[in-house]
Each structure stands twice: as structure tokens, then as C-alpha cells.
Amino acid sequence: MNWFFHLGRYFILLRKVFRKPEKFVVYRTRFIEEVDSIGLGSLGIVCIVSLFMGAVLTIQAAFNFTSPWVPLYAVGVAARDTLVLEFCPTIVSLILAGKVGSNIASEIGTMRVTEQVDALEIMGINSSGYLILPKIIAAIFVHPFLIILSMFLGLLGGYVAGVASGVVTSYKFIYGIQYQFLPFSITYALIKTVVFAFIITSVSAYHGYNTHGGALEVGRSSTKAVVYSSIIILLFNVILTQLLLS
Amino acid sequence: MIEVKNINKKFGDRAILSSASVLFEQGKINLIIGESGSGKTTLMKCMVGLENVNKGEVLYDGRNFIAMDDREKKAIRKEIGMLFQGGALFDSLTAEENVTFPMTMFSDMSAEEKRERAQFCLQRVNLPNAGKLHPSELSGGMKKRVGIARAIAMGPRYLFCDEPNSGLDPRTSILIDNLIKEITYELNITTIIITHDMNSAIEIGDNIVFIYNGTIWWRGPKEEILKTENPEINAFVYASEFMKKIKKTFS
Ligand SMILES: Nc1ncnc2c1ncn2[C@@H]1O[C@H](COP(=O)(O)OP(=O)(O)OP(=O)(O)O)[C@@H](O)[C@H]1O
Ligand SMILES: [Mg+2]
């Protein structure tokens, strides 16, 4: 019952979000601001996480492939597949859900409890569209770039760690990365990224927009935003993998 | 002219407004007074549609706002200017951008025209130098004044102010009162003000509505509220020693 209530209210909000904007120019400016805050603002954490996780994944793969029957370049193949298929699109999206999601929910939640949302409505502005649409579009636009960057940095981290620690040679690692590479895996990763970007922004905005009360409730909304967008991302990860890879 | 007919509003099972009916005249300053928690802000929010009413009608010059769809409501709202109890300025924008915001949204004015208009509005609330400051850098009273500047920026037909002079010093308070008075008579608009301040009530009010426990207890021109014998009104109006003294000198 509770689930249905939230689901219904979520879709009603989405319908309002996607109404025709009052003034295109204003939305464009908002979009650029959001690309800046959602995209550039997350650059640091994405870079750090990808470099280190790529390094660890490579060393672990090498550690597991001790059998002489497994060729050395398999380390490259394993690192590439884990990074491209799962780590970059899903884990990085989960990290972005924590960063971007809590940010969106607390921003919109604060605007709600300090009546700024009401002030927008009173001016005759579609507050949900004005606040949420630029965020959704910006995330859908900018997250794929972040994920591509994350893939690149993950592989770079793996290469540096693998070669430096001597578990794999430079030639074998790069050969492994290229070995039987399916370009579709990038498409698959980007489809997931776009869906996850939509989930993060819309679910977090939903929780922020429906905040009532004061500072305490804003904090609560922001926690809920992260928890629910993470769960929904994991759920859709299974669904999309089933649809796209089987 | 705004006519409120039989509004009922409940939060949960708590009735906040019951059968509230009242008429706010055009070209007059209509005051809503009453104790804290009596439902003044709720009545105002019901009138502009920020709270859904359980029953009743709100007529803006004959147009029933409650029954309208979103597009028609938006059209009416472009004619409304509203000052919120806490100011409700947009945190991410400077004071000047707050004032120009509705112009950016709904007019094709050039940046120069908008700046001039914003400067003019800020001047009128006595904040000529605050344009570049963010809301976090303004005091409570300054926020309120920027809120008023934003409310009058587009020349509204209906002006709603929730406690425009709470938190202001007496001089600024009078300045704001006079500003609202000027705008109301100049543009011949319907102005509704919630206030606690009997001083400013007597100063600028034309008509006064007294809310008690969510019902419209009394309504009339301001001259009469000082004479009425109703005990609830007297308890409110003559709560301060100052007003008691005034009453003595009158009688
Ligand atoms: N969102 C809400 N949910 C539940 N109850 C509410 C809500 N908003 C207001 N109330 C209740 O409605 C009553 C009237 O509140 P309202 O804000 O209209 O008072 P007010 O007359 O404006 O008071 P004040 O002069 O202190 O601003 C209060 O008792 C309050 O507890
Ligand atoms: Mg109030």
C-alpha cells in the first residue's frame, strides 16, 4: 500500500516535471549550472575511486590466476570486463547516488521547507519542472562522460599497478584489454549509466520535493534519497543485464 | 476584489478553518489579525492554492480559483504578488536577482531594464545597496524587505503579505506600511496583509478581519474595531498597556 502510494506520487511528479518549460532560455541556463554541479562536481571522486579500484582489481585477478594453464593476458581481459561491464557503470553510479542524490534531495528539501518552492509556485512557475528537469537532463547528459572517463582511469590504474608490481607485463596487459573485445559491452554500460542517472536524479528529487517540516526532515529525505536510489539501481541492474546480455 | 466563500480546511482531523467567508475589497488595504496559531497563514495559503481546501470557493474578481485547472491557476498567479512569513528568498540568487527573477521568467525585458526595475524596487524598500548580497548575508528584516520588493516587481493585481513588518524596527516598519499603502492606492489593487502589529493596523488598515479559532469572528472598517464591545476582540486589540491607554483617552 505504502509502495503504491509512493509509486503513484512519483509518476505524478514526473508528469509535472516533463511539462513544457515556461521559458526555454532560463531552463538552458539552469541546465548548464547543473552540468557544472552534477558533472564537474563529481569529477574528483570518480577519478580517485576508478584509479584505485582498477589497480586493486588487476592485482586480485593476477593473484587468482596462478595456474600455469591460464595465459598471463587473462589478467587484462578480467580487469577490462569487470571494469567495463560492472564496476564503472554500476558501482560508480552507486557512488554518484550517494554524492549527487543526497545533494539534490537536501537542496530541494531545504527549498521546500523554507517555502522557496511555494514562492516559485506563487509566481506561476511550474516548480517541479524548473527545479528537477534540468537536473535530470544534466545527469543523463554528463554521467556517460564520467563513466567513460572512469573506465579509462580504471584501466590505467590497473596497468600501472600491474606493471609496477610485476604481476603482468605491459605488453600482455594491453593485449588482454584488446583480446576479443566486444564493442557492445560499452553500449551496454552506457545504457545502464543513462538509466541509473535518471533513477538517481528523479528518485532523489522526489524525496526532496516531498519533504515537510524542518531541518530534521531534510536530513531524513536526503538519507532516503540515497537508500532508495541505490536499491532501485541494483534492481534495474539485474533487469537490464538480463535484457541486454542474455 | 477577492471573495472567500465557506472555506473549510483540515490538517488530519484537526479543523483549522471552518466555514470561513469573507470579502476583500479592491483598492483597499484589508488586514487579517488574530492570535498566533489562529489560522491566518493557513487562510492565505488556501486562497492562493498552496494548501488544498476541503470545501469552499475563492473568487478572484468572480473567477473561482479552486475549480480552475493548472493552466488557469498559473494565469491568475501571474497577477499575484506574495510576501511569505519567512521571506522565502531564493538562496542561490542575490537580492537583485531575486527581484529580477519573475521578470526573467515572464517578460522580455533587457538585462538593463530589469536591473533598473530591480534597483527601483529595492530603493522603495530602502535597500539601495543590498542588490549584490546573497540572502545568507541579509538580516531577517532585510530579507523581508527584499521579499516585498520581489512581490511588487511585476506590478501585481493582488498583493498578499504575511506579517510584512514583524522583525522590523518602528521606522522601517512605517516605511514598509507606507510603501504598501502607496502601491495599493496607486495601482488600485487588492491588498491583503496579515499582521500582529496593532500600531500598523490602525495606521494603514481600511478593513479589518479578525480570525478567532479558525472562524471569521468579526469583519469591518478599522474605526469600528476600536469601539466594539466583543470580549475576544478587545482582549486582542487592547492586550498592550499602550493600547489600553489609548482606549482611556478615547472614552
Ligand atoms: N502543514 C501543517 N500541518 C499541520 N498543521 C498545521 C500545518 N500548518 C499549520 N498547522 C496548524 O494550523 C494552525 C494555524 O496555523 P497558521 O500558520 O495558519 O497560524 P497563524 O495564524 O498564521 O499563526 P502566526 O501568527 O503564529 O503565524 C496551527 O495550530 C498549526 O498548528
Ligand atoms: Mg502565520
Short mmCIF file of C-alpha atoms and ligand atoms in Angstrom, two decimals:
data_model
loop_
_atom_site.label_atom_id
_atom_site.label_comp_id
_atom_site.label_asym_id
_atom_site.label_seq_id
_atom_site.Cartn_x
_atom_site.Cartn_y
_atom_site.Cartn_z
CA MET A 1 0.00 0.00 0.00
CA ASN A 2 2.77 2.37 1.01
CA TRP A 3 4.80 1.35 -2.01
CA PHE A 4 1.91 2.00 -4.35
CA PHE A 5 1.36 5.41 -2.78
CA HIS A 6 4.97 6.44 -3.40
CA LEU A 7 5.00 4.97 -6.87
CA GLY A 8 1.85 6.84 -7.83
CA ARG A 9 3.09 10.11 -6.39
CA TYR A 10 6.44 9.62 -8.11
CA PHE A 11 4.82 9.29 -11.53
CA ILE A 12 2.50 12.23 -10.92
CA LEU A 13 5.57 14.31 -10.08
CA LEU A 14 7.36 13.08 -13.22
CA ARG A 15 4.42 14.07 -15.37
CA LYS A 16 4.64 17.59 -13.97
CA VAL A 17 8.42 17.64 -14.42
CA PHE A 18 8.14 16.94 -18.13
CA ARG A 19 5.63 19.68 -18.89
CA LYS A 20 6.59 22.28 -21.43
CA PRO A 21 9.04 24.79 -19.87
CA GLU A 22 7.81 28.35 -19.33
CA LYS A 23 10.89 29.85 -20.84
CA PHE A 24 13.47 27.86 -22.71
CA VAL A 25 16.40 30.23 -22.11
CA VAL A 26 16.00 30.04 -18.35
CA TYR A 27 15.98 26.24 -18.44
CA ARG A 28 19.08 26.23 -20.61
CA THR A 29 20.95 28.33 -18.08
CA ARG A 30 19.76 26.03 -15.29
CA PHE A 31 20.92 23.03 -17.34
CA ILE A 32 24.43 24.44 -17.69
CA GLU A 33 24.57 25.16 -13.95
CA GLU A 34 23.54 21.60 -13.20
CA VAL A 35 26.07 20.10 -15.62
CA ASP A 36 28.63 22.06 -13.70
CA SER A 37 27.48 20.90 -10.27
CA ILE A 38 26.50 17.31 -11.11
CA GLY A 39 29.30 16.67 -13.61
CA LEU A 40 32.35 18.68 -12.70
CA GLY A 41 31.47 18.43 -9.03
CA SER A 42 31.74 14.64 -9.16
CA LEU A 43 34.89 14.50 -11.24
CA GLY A 44 37.27 14.22 -8.29
CA ILE A 45 35.63 11.31 -6.56
CA VAL A 46 35.08 9.40 -9.82
CA CYS A 47 38.78 9.76 -10.73
CA ILE A 48 40.09 8.64 -7.36
CA VAL A 49 37.72 5.69 -6.98
CA SER A 50 38.34 4.44 -10.54
CA LEU A 51 42.14 4.61 -10.37
CA PHE A 52 42.33 2.71 -7.10
CA MET A 53 39.66 0.14 -7.89
CA GLY A 54 41.26 -0.57 -11.28
CA ALA A 55 44.58 -1.15 -9.52
CA VAL A 56 43.09 -3.49 -6.93
CA LEU A 57 41.03 -5.44 -9.47
CA THR A 58 44.11 -6.10 -11.59
CA ILE A 59 46.26 -7.28 -8.71
CA GLN A 60 43.47 -9.51 -7.42
CA ALA A 61 42.92 -11.01 -10.87
CA ALA A 62 46.62 -11.80 -11.15
CA PHE A 63 46.59 -13.28 -7.69
CA ASN A 64 43.72 -15.61 -8.60
CA PHE A 65 45.23 -16.79 -11.90
CA THR A 66 48.15 -18.73 -10.51
CA SER A 67 47.62 -21.81 -12.66
CA PRO A 68 50.18 -22.15 -15.49
CA TRP A 69 47.29 -23.05 -17.84
CA VAL A 70 45.87 -19.56 -17.68
CA PRO A 71 47.74 -17.20 -20.01
CA LEU A 72 49.09 -14.00 -18.49
CA TYR A 73 46.99 -11.72 -20.70
CA ALA A 74 43.86 -13.10 -18.95
CA VAL A 75 44.62 -10.56 -16.22
CA GLY A 76 43.96 -7.80 -18.76
CA VAL A 77 40.81 -9.48 -20.01
CA ALA A 78 39.46 -9.90 -16.48
CA ALA A 79 40.24 -6.32 -15.48
CA ARG A 80 38.68 -4.96 -18.64
CA ASP A 81 35.48 -7.00 -18.33
CA THR A 82 34.89 -6.27 -14.66
CA LEU A 83 35.53 -2.58 -15.15
CA VAL A 84 33.52 -2.06 -18.32
CA LEU A 85 30.62 -4.36 -17.60
CA GLU A 86 30.03 -3.88 -13.93
CA PHE A 87 32.34 -1.71 -11.90
CA CYS A 88 32.21 1.55 -13.85
CA PRO A 89 28.52 1.72 -14.74
CA THR A 90 27.10 0.23 -11.54
CA ILE A 91 29.49 0.87 -8.66
CA VAL A 92 30.38 4.37 -9.83
CA SER A 93 26.67 5.10 -10.28
CA LEU A 94 26.08 3.91 -6.72
CA ILE A 95 28.80 6.29 -5.53
CA LEU A 96 27.19 9.07 -7.56
CA ALA A 97 23.85 8.19 -5.97
CA GLY A 98 25.48 8.93 -2.64
CA LYS A 99 27.01 12.19 -3.73
CA VAL A 100 24.59 13.64 -6.27
CA GLY A 101 21.46 12.10 -4.75
CA SER A 102 21.94 13.45 -1.25
CA ASN A 103 22.88 16.80 -2.71
CA ILE A 104 19.71 17.01 -4.82
CA ALA A 105 17.41 15.85 -2.03
CA SER A 106 18.79 18.25 0.54
CA GLU A 107 18.81 21.17 -1.88
CA ILE A 108 15.21 20.72 -2.98
CA GLY A 109 14.15 19.69 0.54
CA THR A 110 15.57 22.88 2.02
CA MET A 111 13.85 24.94 -0.66
CA ARG A 112 10.61 23.17 0.24
CA VAL A 113 10.75 23.76 4.00
CA THR A 114 11.85 27.40 3.62
CA GLU A 115 8.88 27.97 1.27
CA GLN A 116 11.07 28.74 -1.75
CA VAL A 117 9.16 26.11 -3.69
CA ASP A 118 5.90 27.82 -2.71
CA ALA A 119 7.38 31.14 -3.82
CA LEU A 120 8.04 29.65 -7.27
CA GLU A 121 4.51 28.26 -7.47
CA ILE A 122 3.01 31.61 -6.48
CA MET A 123 4.81 33.32 -9.34
CA GLY A 124 3.05 30.90 -11.67
CA ILE A 125 6.13 28.79 -12.31
CA ASN A 126 5.98 25.01 -12.55
CA SER A 127 8.30 24.47 -9.60
CA SER A 128 8.88 20.77 -10.22
CA GLY A 129 9.82 21.36 -13.83
CA TYR A 130 12.02 24.33 -13.04
CA LEU A 131 13.91 22.57 -10.25
CA ILE A 132 14.02 18.96 -11.37
CA LEU A 133 14.04 18.80 -15.18
CA PRO A 134 17.45 20.49 -15.62
CA LYS A 135 18.93 18.11 -13.06
CA ILE A 136 17.60 15.00 -14.81
CA ILE A 137 18.71 16.14 -18.26
CA ALA A 138 22.10 17.27 -16.97
CA ALA A 139 22.77 13.93 -15.27
CA ILE A 140 21.68 11.93 -18.31
CA PHE A 141 23.96 14.08 -20.42
CA VAL A 142 27.02 14.15 -18.20
CA HIS A 143 27.10 10.74 -16.47
CA PRO A 144 28.08 8.83 -19.62
CA PHE A 145 31.17 11.04 -19.90
CA LEU A 146 32.01 10.36 -16.27
CA ILE A 147 31.64 6.62 -16.79
CA ILE A 148 33.81 6.60 -19.92
CA LEU A 149 36.42 8.53 -18.01
CA SER A 150 36.08 6.08 -15.15
CA MET A 151 36.68 3.13 -17.50
CA PHE A 152 39.77 4.75 -18.89
CA LEU A 153 41.16 5.62 -15.48
CA GLY A 154 40.29 2.18 -14.09
CA LEU A 155 42.28 0.51 -16.86
CA LEU A 156 45.10 2.98 -16.40
CA GLY A 157 45.18 2.26 -12.68
CA GLY A 158 45.21 -1.47 -13.43
CA TYR A 159 48.02 -1.07 -15.93
CA VAL A 160 50.20 0.98 -13.61
CA ALA A 161 49.61 -1.28 -10.61
CA GLY A 162 50.02 -4.48 -12.62
CA VAL A 163 53.22 -3.45 -14.32
CA ALA A 164 54.71 -1.77 -11.28
CA SER A 165 54.08 -4.76 -9.05
CA GLY A 166 55.35 -7.11 -11.74
CA VAL A 167 52.29 -9.37 -11.86
CA VAL A 168 51.80 -8.73 -15.56
CA THR A 169 53.88 -7.28 -18.36
CA SER A 170 52.89 -4.13 -20.18
CA TYR A 171 52.50 -5.98 -23.48
CA LYS A 172 50.37 -8.82 -22.06
CA PHE A 173 48.06 -6.45 -20.20
CA ILE A 174 47.35 -4.35 -23.27
CA TYR A 175 46.95 -7.48 -25.36
CA GLY A 176 44.45 -8.71 -22.78
CA ILE A 177 42.48 -5.49 -22.88
CA GLN A 178 42.11 -5.81 -26.63
CA TYR A 179 41.54 -9.57 -26.67
CA GLN A 180 38.11 -10.46 -28.13
CA PHE A 181 36.77 -7.07 -27.21
CA LEU A 182 33.03 -6.67 -27.83
CA PRO A 183 32.13 -3.05 -28.59
CA PHE A 184 28.61 -3.85 -27.41
CA SER A 185 29.84 -4.02 -23.84
CA ILE A 186 30.42 -0.24 -23.98
CA THR A 187 26.90 0.29 -25.33
CA TYR A 188 25.58 -1.94 -22.57
CA ALA A 189 27.47 0.05 -19.94
CA LEU A 190 26.24 3.37 -21.31
CA ILE A 191 22.62 2.22 -21.45
CA LYS A 192 22.91 1.26 -17.80
CA THR A 193 24.54 4.58 -16.96
CA VAL A 194 21.76 6.59 -18.56
CA VAL A 195 19.06 4.61 -16.77
CA PHE A 196 20.90 4.94 -13.46
CA ALA A 197 21.38 8.68 -13.97
CA PHE A 198 17.64 9.04 -14.43
CA ILE A 199 16.96 6.95 -11.32
CA ILE A 200 19.41 8.90 -9.14
CA THR A 201 18.12 12.33 -10.08
CA SER A 202 14.40 11.59 -10.24
CA VAL A 203 14.20 9.47 -7.07
CA SER A 204 16.30 11.95 -5.08
CA ALA A 205 14.31 14.89 -6.39
CA TYR A 206 11.11 13.07 -5.46
CA HIS A 207 12.26 12.69 -1.86
CA GLY A 208 13.44 16.28 -1.67
CA TYR A 209 10.29 17.68 -3.24
CA ASN A 210 8.04 15.85 -0.79
CA THR A 211 9.85 16.98 2.34
CA HIS A 212 7.64 18.52 5.04
CA GLY A 213 8.78 20.04 8.29
CA GLY A 214 12.25 21.35 9.05
CA ALA A 215 15.95 20.59 9.10
CA LEU A 216 15.39 17.16 10.63
CA GLU A 217 13.13 16.07 7.78
CA VAL A 218 15.55 17.44 5.19
CA GLY A 219 18.25 15.18 6.62
CA ARG A 220 15.86 12.26 6.60
CA SER A 221 14.87 12.90 2.97
CA SER A 222 18.45 13.00 1.90
CA THR A 223 19.15 9.65 3.56
CA LYS A 224 16.05 8.14 1.97
CA ALA A 225 17.09 9.51 -1.41
CA VAL A 226 20.42 7.68 -1.25
CA VAL A 227 18.97 4.44 0.12
CA TYR A 228 16.10 4.20 -2.35
CA SER A 229 18.03 5.26 -5.42
CA SER A 230 20.73 2.69 -4.55
CA ILE A 231 18.21 -0.11 -4.12
CA ILE A 232 16.42 0.79 -7.34
CA ILE A 233 19.75 0.96 -9.20
CA LEU A 234 20.61 -2.56 -8.01
CA LEU A 235 17.19 -3.80 -9.06
CA PHE A 236 17.44 -2.26 -12.52
CA ASN A 237 20.97 -3.58 -12.83
CA VAL A 238 19.59 -7.10 -12.71
CA ILE A 239 16.73 -6.30 -15.07
CA LEU A 240 18.93 -4.54 -17.64
CA THR A 241 21.63 -7.19 -17.53
CA GLN A 242 19.03 -9.85 -18.10
CA LEU A 243 17.52 -7.88 -21.00
CA LEU A 244 20.75 -6.85 -22.71
CA LEU A 245 23.23 -9.65 -22.14
CA SER A 246 21.21 -12.84 -22.21
CA MET B 1 -11.72 42.02 -5.19
CA ILE B 2 -11.34 38.60 -3.68
CA GLU B 3 -14.23 36.73 -2.21
CA VAL B 4 -13.76 33.73 0.05
CA LYS B 5 -16.83 31.55 0.43
CA ASN B 6 -17.29 28.89 3.06
CA ILE B 7 -13.76 27.57 3.20
CA ASN B 8 -13.10 24.52 5.32
CA LYS B 9 -9.58 23.31 5.93
CA LYS B 10 -8.43 20.36 7.99
CA PHE B 11 -4.95 19.08 8.78
CA GLY B 12 -5.58 15.44 9.52
CA ASP B 13 -8.73 15.53 11.68
CA ARG B 14 -7.88 18.94 13.14
CA ALA B 15 -10.18 21.57 11.68
CA ILE B 16 -8.11 24.73 11.17
CA LEU B 17 -10.64 26.79 9.22
CA SER B 18 -14.36 26.21 9.44
CA SER B 19 -16.83 27.93 7.11
CA ALA B 20 -14.66 30.99 6.61
CA SER B 21 -16.36 33.52 4.35
CA VAL B 22 -15.03 36.99 3.78
CA LEU B 23 -14.74 39.68 1.13
CA PHE B 24 -11.54 41.60 0.43
CA GLU B 25 -12.16 44.84 -1.43
CA GLN B 26 -10.19 46.24 -4.33
CA GLY B 27 -8.20 49.44 -3.82
CA LYS B 28 -8.32 48.93 -0.08
CA ILE B 29 -5.88 47.54 2.45
CA ASN B 30 -7.51 44.52 4.01
CA LEU B 31 -5.96 43.33 7.25
CA ILE B 32 -6.19 39.91 8.79
CA ILE B 33 -5.49 39.95 12.51
CA GLY B 34 -5.75 37.28 15.17
CA GLU B 35 -3.78 35.34 17.71
CA SER B 36 -0.79 33.23 16.79
CA GLY B 37 -1.95 29.85 15.53
CA SER B 38 -5.48 31.02 14.77
CA GLY B 39 -5.18 30.12 11.08
CA LYS B 40 -4.23 33.36 9.36
CA THR B 41 -1.38 31.95 7.29
CA THR B 42 -3.46 28.89 6.51
CA LEU B 43 -6.30 31.08 5.20
CA MET B 44 -3.87 32.96 2.97
CA LYS B 45 -2.30 29.77 1.67
CA CYS B 46 -5.73 28.34 0.90
CA MET B 47 -6.59 31.49 -1.03
CA VAL B 48 -3.55 31.23 -3.29
CA GLY B 49 -3.78 27.46 -3.63
CA LEU B 50 -0.66 26.47 -1.71
CA GLU B 51 -2.90 24.40 0.55
CA ASN B 52 -5.83 22.46 -0.82
CA VAL B 53 -9.13 23.32 0.80
CA ASN B 54 -11.55 20.62 1.87
CA LYS B 55 -14.53 22.71 0.81
CA GLY B 56 -15.32 26.20 -0.42
CA GLU B 57 -14.65 28.76 -3.14
CA VAL B 58 -12.20 31.57 -3.67
CA LEU B 59 -13.30 34.12 -6.27
CA TYR B 60 -10.75 36.45 -7.85
CA ASP B 61 -12.98 39.11 -9.39
CA GLY B 62 -15.61 36.46 -9.92
CA ARG B 63 -13.26 33.74 -11.20
CA ASN B 64 -13.38 30.67 -8.96
CA PHE B 65 -9.75 29.79 -8.31
CA ILE B 66 -10.43 26.47 -6.56
CA ALA B 67 -12.21 24.99 -9.57
CA MET B 68 -9.56 26.01 -12.11
CA ASP B 69 -7.13 23.69 -13.85
CA ASP B 70 -3.38 24.23 -13.57
CA ARG B 71 -3.09 26.47 -16.62
CA GLU B 72 -5.80 28.86 -15.46
CA LYS B 73 -4.32 28.90 -11.96
CA LYS B 74 -0.96 29.86 -13.41
CA ALA B 75 -2.54 32.78 -15.26
CA ILE B 76 -4.08 34.09 -12.03
CA ARG B 77 -0.84 33.58 -10.14
CA LYS B 78 1.00 35.87 -12.53
CA GLU B 79 -1.28 38.60 -11.16
CA ILE B 80 -0.40 37.74 -7.56
CA GLY B 81 2.48 39.11 -5.53
CA MET B 82 3.13 37.42 -2.23
CA LEU B 83 5.41 38.01 0.70
CA PHE B 84 5.98 34.91 2.84
CA GLN B 85 6.25 34.96 6.61
CA GLY B 86 9.94 33.97 6.40
CA GLY B 87 10.76 35.90 3.22
CA ALA B 88 11.32 32.74 1.11
CA LEU B 89 14.09 34.29 -0.95
CA PHE B 90 15.96 32.02 -3.35
CA ASP B 91 19.23 31.18 -1.59
CA SER B 92 21.24 30.70 -4.74
CA LEU B 93 20.44 34.16 -6.11
CA THR B 94 21.49 37.63 -4.97
CA ALA B 95 18.90 40.10 -3.70
CA GLU B 96 18.79 41.79 -7.08
CA GLU B 97 18.46 38.50 -8.95
CA ASN B 98 15.63 37.57 -6.61
CA VAL B 99 13.78 40.70 -7.63
CA THR B 100 14.51 40.28 -11.34
CA PHE B 101 13.58 36.58 -11.25
CA PRO B 102 9.88 36.96 -12.15
CA MET B 103 10.83 39.43 -14.89
CA THR B 104 13.30 36.95 -16.38
CA MET B 105 10.65 34.27 -16.28
CA PHE B 106 7.72 36.18 -17.69
CA SER B 107 8.87 39.24 -19.59
CA ASP B 108 11.16 40.08 -22.46
CA MET B 109 12.85 42.96 -20.68
CA SER B 110 16.52 43.52 -21.43
CA ALA B 111 19.10 42.96 -18.71
CA GLU B 112 19.45 46.72 -18.35
CA GLU B 113 15.70 47.30 -17.93
CA LYS B 114 15.48 44.50 -15.39
CA ARG B 115 18.36 45.89 -13.37
CA GLU B 116 16.79 49.34 -13.37
CA ARG B 117 13.42 47.99 -12.28
CA ALA B 118 15.06 45.87 -9.53
CA GLN B 119 17.03 48.87 -8.34
CA PHE B 120 13.85 50.92 -8.25
CA CYS B 121 12.04 48.25 -6.20
CA LEU B 122 14.96 47.85 -3.79
CA GLN B 123 15.11 51.62 -3.40
CA ARG B 124 11.47 51.67 -2.38
CA VAL B 125 12.08 49.17 0.44
CA ASN B 126 15.07 51.28 1.50
CA LEU B 127 17.75 48.78 0.45
CA PRO B 128 19.52 50.59 -2.39
CA ASN B 129 22.88 48.96 -1.68
CA ALA B 130 21.87 45.39 -0.96
CA GLY B 131 21.50 44.25 -4.56
CA LYS B 132 24.71 42.26 -4.69
CA LEU B 133 24.22 40.42 -1.38
CA HIS B 134 23.03 36.85 -1.04
CA PRO B 135 20.13 36.03 1.34
CA SER B 136 22.59 34.45 3.78
CA GLU B 137 24.24 37.86 4.11
CA LEU B 138 20.99 39.69 4.90
CA SER B 139 19.32 40.20 8.27
CA GLY B 140 15.81 38.89 8.88
CA GLY B 141 14.22 42.27 8.32
CA MET B 142 16.26 42.87 5.17
CA LYS B 143 15.14 39.53 3.76
CA LYS B 144 11.57 40.53 4.38
CA ARG B 145 12.08 43.80 2.55
CA VAL B 146 13.70 42.09 -0.44
CA GLY B 147 10.69 39.75 -0.35
CA ILE B 148 8.39 42.76 -0.65
CA ALA B 149 10.49 44.18 -3.48
CA ARG B 150 10.13 40.85 -5.29
CA ALA B 151 6.39 40.74 -4.66
CA ILE B 152 5.82 44.18 -6.21
CA ALA B 153 8.35 43.77 -9.03
CA MET B 154 5.79 42.78 -11.65
CA GLY B 155 3.06 45.18 -10.55
CA PRO B 156 0.62 42.62 -9.10
CA ARG B 157 -3.17 42.95 -9.12
CA TYR B 158 -3.44 41.08 -5.85
CA LEU B 159 -0.87 41.60 -3.13
CA PHE B 160 -0.58 39.19 -0.21
CA CYS B 161 1.73 39.97 2.70
CA ASP B 162 2.25 37.64 5.64
CA GLU B 163 3.44 39.82 8.51
CA PRO B 164 5.36 42.39 6.45
CA ASN B 165 6.55 44.31 9.49
CA SER B 166 7.33 41.68 12.07
CA GLY B 167 11.02 41.85 12.89
CA LEU B 168 11.42 45.41 11.65
CA ASP B 169 12.28 48.47 13.70
CA PRO B 170 9.47 51.05 14.06
CA ARG B 171 10.86 53.40 11.43
CA THR B 172 11.41 50.76 8.75
CA SER B 173 8.07 49.30 9.69
CA ILE B 174 6.33 52.59 8.93
CA LEU B 175 8.28 52.87 5.71
CA ILE B 176 7.02 49.47 4.60
CA ASP B 177 3.48 50.32 5.68
CA ASN B 178 3.59 53.48 3.60
CA LEU B 179 5.03 51.63 0.64
CA ILE B 180 2.21 49.08 0.70
CA LYS B 181 -0.30 51.90 1.08
CA GLU B 182 1.11 53.80 -1.88
CA ILE B 183 1.19 50.77 -4.11
CA THR B 184 -2.33 49.78 -3.21
CA TYR B 185 -3.83 53.19 -3.98
CA GLU B 186 -1.57 53.93 -6.95
CA LEU B 187 -2.31 50.69 -8.79
CA ASN B 188 -5.78 50.22 -7.30
CA ILE B 189 -5.04 46.63 -6.32
CA THR B 190 -6.46 44.25 -3.74
CA THR B 191 -4.07 44.10 -0.83
CA ILE B 192 -4.33 41.59 2.00
CA ILE B 193 -2.00 41.86 4.95
CA ILE B 194 -1.61 39.58 7.94
CA THR B 195 -0.34 41.49 10.92
CA HIS B 196 0.13 41.29 14.67
CA ASP B 197 1.07 44.89 14.96
CA MET B 198 -1.93 46.95 16.11
CA ASN B 199 0.07 50.08 15.51
CA SER B 200 0.39 49.50 11.82
CA ALA B 201 -3.13 48.06 11.71
CA ILE B 202 -4.55 51.37 12.87
CA GLU B 203 -2.09 53.22 10.65
CA ILE B 204 -2.83 51.66 7.26
CA GLY B 205 -5.79 49.29 7.54
CA ASP B 206 -9.01 50.08 5.70
CA ASN B 207 -10.88 46.93 6.54
CA ILE B 208 -10.03 44.50 9.29
CA VAL B 209 -10.84 40.82 9.56
CA PHE B 210 -10.44 39.24 12.97
CA ILE B 211 -9.84 35.49 12.97
CA TYR B 212 -10.51 33.56 16.13
CA ASN B 213 -10.02 29.79 16.32
CA GLY B 214 -10.33 29.35 12.58
CA THR B 215 -13.55 31.27 12.15
CA ILE B 216 -14.07 34.79 10.84
CA TRP B 217 -15.09 36.33 14.15
CA TRP B 218 -15.51 39.90 13.08
CA ARG B 219 -15.15 42.00 9.95
CA GLY B 220 -15.48 45.73 9.47
CA PRO B 221 -13.78 49.06 8.87
CA LYS B 222 -10.94 49.85 11.23
CA GLU B 223 -12.72 52.69 13.03
CA GLU B 224 -15.19 50.22 14.44
CA ILE B 225 -12.78 47.69 15.80
CA LEU B 226 -11.68 50.17 18.46
CA LYS B 227 -15.26 50.68 19.60
CA THR B 228 -16.63 47.16 19.51
CA GLU B 229 -17.54 45.53 22.79
CA ASN B 230 -16.76 41.96 21.69
CA PRO B 231 -14.62 40.47 24.51
CA GLU B 232 -12.36 38.33 22.26
CA ILE B 233 -11.53 41.31 20.05
CA ASN B 234 -10.95 43.59 23.00
CA ALA B 235 -8.63 41.03 24.56
CA PHE B 236 -6.60 41.04 21.34
CA VAL B 237 -6.67 44.71 20.43
CA TYR B 238 -6.13 46.03 23.95
CA ALA B 239 -3.56 43.47 25.01
CA SER B 240 -0.81 46.06 25.43
CA GLU B 241 -0.69 48.80 28.05
CA PHE B 242 -0.19 51.30 25.26
CA MET B 243 -3.46 50.41 23.56
CA LYS B 244 -5.26 50.40 26.93
CA LYS B 245 -4.10 53.97 27.46
CA ILE B 246 -5.34 54.94 24.01
CA LYS B 247 -8.71 53.46 24.84
CA LYS B 248 -8.89 55.51 28.03
CA THR B 249 -8.10 58.75 26.24
CA PHE B 250 -10.74 57.93 23.64
CA SER B 251 -13.51 57.30 26.11
N1 LIG C 1 1.32 21.92 7.49
C1 LIG C 1 0.62 21.83 8.64
N2 LIG C 1 0.30 20.62 9.14
C2 LIG C 1 -0.42 20.50 10.27
N3 LIG C 1 -0.86 21.55 10.98
C3 LIG C 1 -0.59 22.78 10.55
C4 LIG C 1 0.18 22.99 9.35
N4 LIG C 1 0.29 24.32 9.15
C5 LIG C 1 -0.35 24.90 10.17
N5 LIG C 1 -0.89 24.00 11.02
C6 LIG C 1 -1.69 24.29 12.21
O1 LIG C 1 -2.69 25.19 11.84
C7 LIG C 1 -2.89 26.16 12.83
C8 LIG C 1 -2.88 27.53 12.21
O2 LIG C 1 -1.59 27.80 11.70
P1 LIG C 1 -1.24 29.15 10.95
O3 LIG C 1 0.14 29.03 10.45
O4 LIG C 1 -2.31 29.44 9.97
O5 LIG C 1 -1.31 30.20 12.15
P2 LIG C 1 -1.12 31.78 12.10
O6 LIG C 1 -2.43 32.37 12.46
O7 LIG C 1 -0.53 32.19 10.81
O8 LIG C 1 -0.11 31.99 13.29
P3 LIG C 1 1.14 33.00 13.39
O9 LIG C 1 0.56 34.33 13.72
O10 LIG C 1 1.91 32.45 14.52
O11 LIG C 1 1.87 32.99 12.11
C9 LIG C 1 -1.81 25.97 13.85
O12 LIG C 1 -2.43 25.47 15.03
C10 LIG C 1 -0.88 24.95 13.29
O13 LIG C 1 -0.53 24.03 14.28
MG MG C 2 1.37 32.91 10.20
#
